[in-house]
PDB file of C-alpha atoms in Angstrom:
ATOM      1  CA  GLN A 943      62.199 -18.976 -25.115  1.00  0.00           C
ATOM      2  CA  VAL A 944      58.956 -19.692 -24.931  1.00  0.00           C
ATOM      3  CA  GLN A 945      56.214 -17.369 -22.888  1.00  0.00           C
ATOM      4  CA  LEU A 946      53.356 -18.298 -21.775  1.00  0.00           C
ATOM      5  CA  VAL A 947      50.914 -16.266 -20.644  1.00  0.00           C
ATOM      6  CA  GLU A 948      47.645 -17.517 -18.703  1.00  0.00           C
ATOM      7  CA  SER A 949      44.784 -15.467 -19.140  1.00  0.00           C
ATOM      8  CA  GLY A 950      40.676 -15.912 -18.273  1.00  0.00           C
ATOM      9  CA  GLY A 951      40.559 -16.672 -14.817  1.00  0.00           C
ATOM     10  CA  GLY A 952      38.224 -14.100 -12.139  1.00  0.00           C
ATOM     11  CA  LEU A 953      35.832 -14.640  -9.640  1.00  0.00           C
ATOM     12  CA  VAL A 954      32.517 -17.146 -10.351  1.00  0.00           C
ATOM     13  CA  GLN A 955      29.762 -18.741  -7.989  1.00  0.00           C
ATOM     14  CA  VAL A 956      29.498 -22.509  -8.019  1.00  0.00           C
ATOM     15  CA  GLY A 957      27.726 -23.593 -10.777  1.00  0.00           C
ATOM     16  CA  GLY A 958      29.618 -20.995 -13.237  1.00  0.00           C
ATOM     17  CA  SER A 959      32.073 -20.866 -16.283  1.00  0.00           C
ATOM     18  CA  LEU A 960      35.303 -20.083 -17.230  1.00  0.00           C
ATOM     19  CA  ARG A 961      37.080 -20.646 -19.944  1.00  0.00           C
ATOM     20  CA  LEU A 962      41.068 -19.945 -18.930  1.00  0.00           C
ATOM     21  CA  SER A 963      43.240 -19.152 -22.420  1.00  0.00           C
ATOM     22  CA  CYS A 964      47.301 -19.719 -22.245  1.00  0.00           C
ATOM     23  CA  ALA A 965      49.241 -17.725 -25.941  1.00  0.00           C
ATOM     24  CA  ALA A 966      52.570 -18.903 -26.371  1.00  0.00           C
ATOM     25  CA  SER A 967      55.619 -17.180 -28.275  1.00  0.00           C
ATOM     26  CA  GLY A 968      58.153 -17.156 -28.617  1.00  0.00           C
ATOM     27  CA  THR A 969      60.989 -20.050 -30.594  1.00  0.00           C
ATOM     28  CA  ILE A 970      58.889 -22.629 -30.610  1.00  0.00           C
ATOM     29  CA  PHE A 971      60.579 -25.484 -32.671  1.00  0.00           C
ATOM     30  CA  SER A 972      58.165 -28.509 -31.229  1.00  0.00           C
ATOM     31  CA  ILE A 973      55.332 -29.212 -28.690  1.00  0.00           C
ATOM     32  CA  ASN A 974      55.088 -32.356 -27.216  1.00  0.00           C
ATOM     33  CA  THR A 975      52.723 -32.002 -24.146  1.00  0.00           C
ATOM     34  CA  MET A 976      50.595 -29.250 -23.268  1.00  0.00           C
ATOM     35  CA  ALA A 977      48.857 -29.149 -19.646  1.00  0.00           C
ATOM     36  CA  TRP A 978      46.743 -27.752 -16.965  1.00  0.00           C
ATOM     37  CA  GLU A 979      48.186 -27.925 -14.244  1.00  0.00           C
ATOM     38  CA  ARG A 980      46.470 -26.205 -10.673  1.00  0.00           C
ATOM     39  CA  GLN A 981      47.660 -25.416  -6.937  1.00  0.00           C
ATOM     40  CA  ALA A 982      45.501 -24.039  -4.449  1.00  0.00           C
ATOM     41  CA  PRO A 983      46.865 -22.657  -0.943  1.00  0.00           C
ATOM     42  CA  GLY A 984      49.101 -25.147   0.826  1.00  0.00           C
ATOM     43  CA  LYS A 985      48.624 -27.589  -1.547  1.00  0.00           C
ATOM     44  CA  GLN A 986      50.883 -29.792  -3.896  1.00  0.00           C
ATOM     45  CA  ARG A 987      50.499 -28.581  -7.641  1.00  0.00           C
ATOM     46  CA  GLU A 988      48.287 -31.384  -9.556  1.00  0.00           C
ATOM     47  CA  LEU A 989      47.439 -31.839 -13.300  1.00  0.00           C
ATOM     48  CA  VAL A 990      44.535 -30.769 -14.057  1.00  0.00           C
ATOM     49  CA  ALA A 991      44.292 -32.277 -18.180  1.00  0.00           C
ATOM     50  CA  ARG A 992      46.630 -32.800 -20.498  1.00  0.00           C
ATOM     51  CA  LEU A 993      46.606 -32.545 -24.632  1.00  0.00           C
ATOM     52  CA  THR A 994      49.137 -34.356 -26.552  1.00  0.00           C
ATOM     53  CA  SER A 995      50.398 -34.087 -29.869  1.00  0.00           C
ATOM     54  CA  GLY A 996      48.355 -37.019 -31.113  1.00  0.00           C
ATOM     55  CA  ASN A 997      44.939 -34.737 -29.490  1.00  0.00           C
ATOM     56  CA  SER A 998      45.454 -38.035 -26.821  1.00  0.00           C
ATOM     57  CA  THR A 999      43.671 -35.932 -23.570  1.00  0.00           C
ATOM     58  CA  ASN A1000      43.899 -36.915 -19.827  1.00  0.00           C
ATOM     59  CA  TYR A1001      41.787 -35.129 -17.363  1.00  0.00           C
ATOM     60  CA  ALA A1002      42.165 -35.657 -13.088  1.00  0.00           C
ATOM     61  CA  ASP A1003      39.261 -37.399 -11.840  1.00  0.00           C
ATOM     62  CA  SER A1004      38.301 -34.436  -9.885  1.00  0.00           C
ATOM     63  CA  VAL A1005      37.405 -32.771 -13.203  1.00  0.00           C
ATOM     64  CA  LYS A1006      36.212 -35.523 -16.169  1.00  0.00           C
ATOM     65  CA  GLY A1007      33.254 -34.584 -17.745  1.00  0.00           C
ATOM     66  CA  ARG A1008      32.908 -30.237 -16.642  1.00  0.00           C
ATOM     67  CA  PHE A1009      36.879 -29.634 -18.057  1.00  0.00           C
ATOM     68  CA  THR A1010      37.918 -29.420 -21.681  1.00  0.00           C
ATOM     69  CA  ILE A1011      41.453 -28.851 -22.997  1.00  0.00           C
ATOM     70  CA  SER A1012      41.622 -28.081 -26.580  1.00  0.00           C
ATOM     71  CA  ARG A1013      44.045 -26.251 -29.424  1.00  0.00           C
ATOM     72  CA  ASP A1014      43.833 -23.647 -31.415  1.00  0.00           C
ATOM     73  CA  ASN A1015      46.894 -24.262 -33.780  1.00  0.00           C
ATOM     74  CA  ALA A1016      46.639 -21.574 -35.804  1.00  0.00           C
ATOM     75  CA  LYS A1017      46.928 -18.622 -33.252  1.00  0.00           C
ATOM     76  CA  ASN A1018      49.821 -20.708 -30.584  1.00  0.00           C
ATOM     77  CA  THR A1019      46.420 -20.123 -28.474  1.00  0.00           C
ATOM     78  CA  MET A1020      45.856 -23.309 -25.497  1.00  0.00           C
ATOM     79  CA  TYR A1021      42.068 -23.509 -24.334  1.00  0.00           C
ATOM     80  CA  LEU A1022      40.461 -24.933 -20.775  1.00  0.00           C
ATOM     81  CA  GLN A1023      37.009 -24.633 -20.825  1.00  0.00           C
ATOM     82  CA  MET A1024      35.835 -25.303 -16.673  1.00  0.00           C
ATOM     83  CA  ASN A1025      31.877 -26.320 -16.583  1.00  0.00           C
ATOM     84  CA  ASP A1026      29.722 -26.869 -13.159  1.00  0.00           C
ATOM     85  CA  LEU A1027      32.796 -25.208 -11.003  1.00  0.00           C
ATOM     86  CA  LYS A1028      32.632 -26.272  -7.525  1.00  0.00           C
ATOM     87  CA  PRO A1029      34.954 -24.388  -4.364  1.00  0.00           C
ATOM     88  CA  GLU A1030      37.424 -27.331  -4.601  1.00  0.00           C
ATOM     89  CA  ASP A1031      38.894 -26.476  -8.262  1.00  0.00           C
ATOM     90  CA  THR A1032      39.908 -22.568  -6.451  1.00  0.00           C
ATOM     91  CA  ALA A1033      43.710 -22.510  -7.292  1.00  0.00           C
ATOM     92  CA  VAL A1034      46.200 -21.160  -9.326  1.00  0.00           C
ATOM     93  CA  TYR A1035      45.968 -22.312 -12.817  1.00  0.00           C
ATOM     94  CA  TYR A1036      49.255 -22.810 -15.101  1.00  0.00           C
ATOM     95  CA  CYS A1037      49.725 -23.763 -18.796  1.00  0.00           C
ATOM     96  CA  ASP A1038      52.261 -26.225 -19.555  1.00  0.00           C
ATOM     97  CA  VAL A1039      53.941 -26.506 -22.776  1.00  0.00           C
ATOM     98  CA  PHE A1040      56.709 -29.359 -22.806  1.00  0.00           C
ATOM     99  CA  ALA A1041      58.413 -27.938 -25.972  1.00  0.00           C
ATOM    100  CA  ALA A1042      62.010 -28.051 -28.198  1.00  0.00           C
ATOM    101  CA  ILE A1043      63.061 -24.510 -29.202  1.00  0.00           C
ATOM    102  CA  ASP A1044      65.001 -26.038 -31.800  1.00  0.00           C
ATOM    103  CA  PRO A1045      65.906 -29.876 -33.680  1.00  0.00           C
ATOM    104  CA  ASP A1046      69.006 -30.171 -31.635  1.00  0.00           C
ATOM    105  CA  SER A1047      67.805 -28.837 -28.290  1.00  0.00           C
ATOM    106  CA  ARG A1048      66.197 -31.343 -25.949  1.00  0.00           C
ATOM    107  CA  PHE A1049      62.294 -31.053 -24.881  1.00  0.00           C
ATOM    108  CA  ARG A1050      61.722 -29.528 -21.911  1.00  0.00           C
ATOM    109  CA  ASP A1051      58.560 -27.905 -19.273  1.00  0.00           C
ATOM    110  CA  TYR A1052      57.460 -23.630 -19.922  1.00  0.00           C
ATOM    111  CA  TRP A1053      55.197 -23.049 -17.552  1.00  0.00           C
ATOM    112  CA  GLY A1054      52.852 -19.048 -17.543  1.00  0.00           C
ATOM    113  CA  GLN A1055      52.345 -16.955 -14.705  1.00  0.00           C
ATOM    114  CA  GLY A1056      49.496 -18.372 -13.151  1.00  0.00           C
ATOM    115  CA  THR A1057      45.731 -17.338 -13.621  1.00  0.00           C
ATOM    116  CA  GLN A1058      43.817 -17.196 -10.662  1.00  0.00           C
ATOM    117  CA  VAL A1059      40.522 -18.807 -10.763  1.00  0.00           C
ATOM    118  CA  THR A1060      37.806 -18.266  -7.270  1.00  0.00           C
ATOM    119  CA  VAL A1061      34.733 -20.180  -6.966  1.00  0.00           C
ATOM    120  CA  SER A1062      32.502 -19.089  -4.277  1.00  0.00           C
ATOM    121  CA  SER A1063      28.728 -19.546  -3.464  1.00  0.00           C
TER     122      SER A1063
END
C-alpha cells in the first residue's frame, strides 16, 4: 500500500511563502503522475499543480507564476513551493500520486491526509 504524508502547512500573512512536502512510502513500483490539490470549506476540490513522469507541469491559472511543483526522487518526496500567498489560497492541500504497486497492477490515485494552509491579513 502507498502511504502519503503531507507537511509544511500553517498560518501565514498575505504575500508570504510556504513550502509543502509530501513523503511517499510503502510499496511503489512506478509513479506516473504527481499532483497537489486543494479544497476550501464549501468548495469542490481543485487541481493546483501536476507533475508528470516526463517532468511536464500544469498549474491552475490562479496559482501560475506563484506556485512551483517539484520532486526529489532520492527522497521519494514532492514539494509545492508557494509564494505571494493570497487569502483565496486558504484551503486544505492534498498530495495525489497516480501509481502502481507492482508491474501487474493498474495505476490508481493515492491521497495523503492533507495539510492546512491559512492565509490572513
